[in-house]
Amino acid sequence: MRYLSYLFALLAGAALSFEGGIYAELGKTIGKLETSFYNFFMGSIIVGLIWLFAGKGKLSYTVEAPKWSLMGGFLGVVYLTSIVISVSFVGVGITMVAVIIGQLVMSMVIEHYGWLGSKKSRINKEKIFAIVSMLIALISIN
């Protein structure tokens, strides 16, 4: 199952690159915020249909969830809208590298402190070197 998870993550990354390029182009036609709205509107319809037929959870328990865990919707809007805007200016490749660097930095901080129920994993010189290397790559390909 572990390797299947890696495959799904790789597919998600590839899909995000396509999505960034597609939505940057759509943003030229309908507007950047409108593109973000379109994404979430269509996504809600699609996930809603899947949920109707395959959902097994209890959506009504949302009110019982920790309030901080409901920030995902807000962060998703920030994430997608930032990509739609960034791809228009710097392209898909640079945007995705910057997104990955941002994800890695925040993941390191989250795991360092054990936030959000994650297993603690100290920031070390190897992780810092990896981030610095990626920043150099980002600057170099720009």
Short mmCIF file of C-alpha atoms in Angstrom, two decimals:
data_model
loop_
_atom_site.label_atom_id
_atom_site.label_comp_id
_atom_site.label_asym_id
_atom_site.label_seq_id
_atom_site.Cartn_x
_atom_site.Cartn_y
_atom_site.Cartn_z
CA MET A 1 0.00 0.00 0.00
CA ARG A 2 2.96 2.31 0.69
CA TYR A 3 4.15 2.25 -2.93
CA LEU A 4 0.61 2.74 -4.20
CA SER A 5 0.44 5.85 -2.00
CA TYR A 6 3.63 7.13 -3.65
CA LEU A 7 2.07 6.55 -7.05
CA PHE A 8 -1.09 8.44 -6.06
CA ALA A 9 1.03 11.34 -4.76
CA LEU A 10 3.00 11.45 -8.01
CA LEU A 11 -0.23 11.45 -10.00
CA ALA A 12 -1.59 14.25 -7.82
CA GLY A 13 1.54 16.30 -8.48
CA ALA A 14 1.23 15.75 -12.21
CA ALA A 15 -2.46 16.67 -12.08
CA LEU A 16 -1.63 19.89 -10.22
CA SER A 17 0.80 20.93 -12.92
CA PHE A 18 -1.84 20.35 -15.58
CA GLU A 19 -4.43 22.11 -13.46
CA GLY A 20 -2.17 25.13 -12.98
CA GLY A 21 -1.60 25.49 -16.71
CA ILE A 22 -5.22 24.88 -17.62
CA TYR A 23 -6.56 27.34 -15.05
CA ALA A 24 -4.00 30.01 -15.93
CA GLU A 25 -5.34 29.86 -19.48
CA LEU A 26 -8.96 29.86 -18.31
CA GLY A 27 -8.11 32.84 -16.09
CA LYS A 28 -7.15 34.84 -19.18
CA THR A 29 -10.65 34.28 -20.54
CA ILE A 30 -12.94 34.49 -17.51
CA GLY A 31 -10.74 36.08 -14.82
CA LYS A 32 -8.51 34.67 -12.10
CA LEU A 33 -10.97 34.76 -9.20
CA GLU A 34 -13.72 33.48 -11.47
CA THR A 35 -11.45 30.57 -12.42
CA SER A 36 -10.91 29.73 -8.77
CA PHE A 37 -14.67 29.89 -8.18
CA TYR A 38 -15.27 27.66 -11.19
CA ASN A 39 -12.83 25.09 -9.85
CA PHE A 40 -14.49 24.87 -6.45
CA PHE A 41 -18.01 24.98 -7.91
CA MET A 42 -17.35 22.12 -10.32
CA GLY A 43 -15.35 20.23 -7.71
CA SER A 44 -18.23 20.54 -5.24
CA ILE A 45 -20.66 19.12 -7.78
CA ILE A 46 -18.37 16.20 -8.65
CA VAL A 47 -17.45 15.36 -5.05
CA GLY A 48 -21.09 15.84 -4.02
CA LEU A 49 -22.21 13.22 -6.54
CA ILE A 50 -19.49 10.81 -5.44
CA TRP A 51 -20.40 11.46 -1.80
CA LEU A 52 -24.07 10.70 -2.46
CA PHE A 53 -23.25 7.26 -3.81
CA ALA A 54 -20.07 6.30 -1.98
CA GLY A 55 -19.86 8.46 1.14
CA LYS A 56 -19.56 6.56 4.39
CA GLY A 57 -18.80 9.36 6.86
CA LYS A 58 -21.06 11.68 8.80
CA LEU A 59 -20.99 15.20 7.31
CA SER A 60 -23.29 16.34 10.11
CA TYR A 61 -20.39 15.76 12.56
CA THR A 62 -18.58 18.76 11.05
CA VAL A 63 -19.83 20.86 13.96
CA GLU A 64 -18.06 18.48 16.34
CA ALA A 65 -14.70 18.64 14.56
CA PRO A 66 -11.93 20.80 16.03
CA LYS A 67 -12.50 24.31 14.68
CA TRP A 68 -8.91 24.59 13.40
CA SER A 69 -9.49 21.55 11.19
CA LEU A 70 -12.11 23.47 9.22
CA MET A 71 -9.46 25.86 7.86
CA GLY A 72 -8.80 23.46 4.98
CA GLY A 73 -11.45 25.07 2.80
CA PHE A 74 -9.90 28.51 3.27
CA LEU A 75 -6.38 27.22 2.65
CA GLY A 76 -7.55 25.41 -0.48
CA VAL A 77 -8.85 28.70 -1.89
CA VAL A 78 -5.57 30.45 -1.06
CA TYR A 79 -3.61 27.61 -2.65
CA LEU A 80 -5.54 27.35 -5.90
CA THR A 81 -5.98 31.08 -6.42
CA SER A 82 -2.27 31.65 -5.80
CA ILE A 83 -1.42 29.04 -8.44
CA VAL A 84 -3.84 30.54 -10.98
CA ILE A 85 -2.26 33.96 -10.48
CA SER A 86 1.37 32.77 -10.33
CA VAL A 87 1.30 30.56 -13.44
CA SER A 88 0.13 33.55 -15.47
CA PHE A 89 3.29 35.45 -14.54
CA VAL A 90 6.08 32.90 -14.11
CA GLY A 91 4.83 29.71 -15.78
CA VAL A 92 3.87 26.24 -14.59
CA GLY A 93 7.38 24.96 -13.82
CA ILE A 94 8.54 27.80 -11.60
CA THR A 95 5.17 27.97 -9.86
CA MET A 96 5.23 24.25 -9.08
CA VAL A 97 8.82 24.35 -7.81
CA ALA A 98 7.91 27.27 -5.55
CA VAL A 99 4.81 25.40 -4.34
CA ILE A 100 6.92 22.33 -3.54
CA ILE A 101 9.46 24.44 -1.63
CA GLY A 102 6.65 26.05 0.35
CA GLN A 103 5.17 22.64 1.11
CA LEU A 104 8.51 21.23 2.22
CA VAL A 105 9.33 24.18 4.47
CA MET A 106 5.93 24.12 6.18
CA SER A 107 5.98 20.32 6.43
CA MET A 108 9.35 20.50 8.17
CA VAL A 109 8.01 23.05 10.67
CA ILE A 110 4.82 21.05 11.29
CA GLU A 111 6.77 17.82 11.87
CA HIS A 112 9.48 19.55 13.93
CA TYR A 113 6.86 20.65 16.47
CA GLY A 114 4.52 17.68 16.01
CA TRP A 115 1.61 19.94 15.07
CA LEU A 116 -1.66 18.65 13.61
CA GLY A 117 -1.12 15.19 15.09
CA SER A 118 2.01 14.53 13.04
CA LYS A 119 4.94 12.47 14.23
CA LYS A 120 7.79 14.68 15.47
CA SER A 121 10.80 14.83 13.19
CA ARG A 122 13.52 17.32 14.01
CA ILE A 123 14.78 19.81 11.43
CA ASN A 124 18.37 18.87 10.68
CA LYS A 125 21.19 20.11 8.46
CA GLU A 126 20.31 17.66 5.68
CA LYS A 127 16.75 19.01 5.46
CA ILE A 128 18.00 22.58 5.47
CA PHE A 129 20.53 21.73 2.75
CA ALA A 130 17.74 20.21 0.65
CA ILE A 131 15.63 23.38 0.95
CA VAL A 132 18.60 25.64 0.17
CA SER A 133 19.38 23.48 -2.87
CA MET A 134 15.81 23.78 -4.10
CA LEU A 135 15.88 27.56 -3.59
CA ILE A 136 19.08 27.72 -5.65
CA ALA A 137 17.37 25.63 -8.34
CA LEU A 138 14.36 27.94 -8.30
CA ILE A 139 16.57 31.01 -8.72
CA SER A 140 18.63 29.26 -11.40
CA ILE A 141 15.68 28.24 -13.58
CA ASN A 142 14.05 31.64 -13.27
#
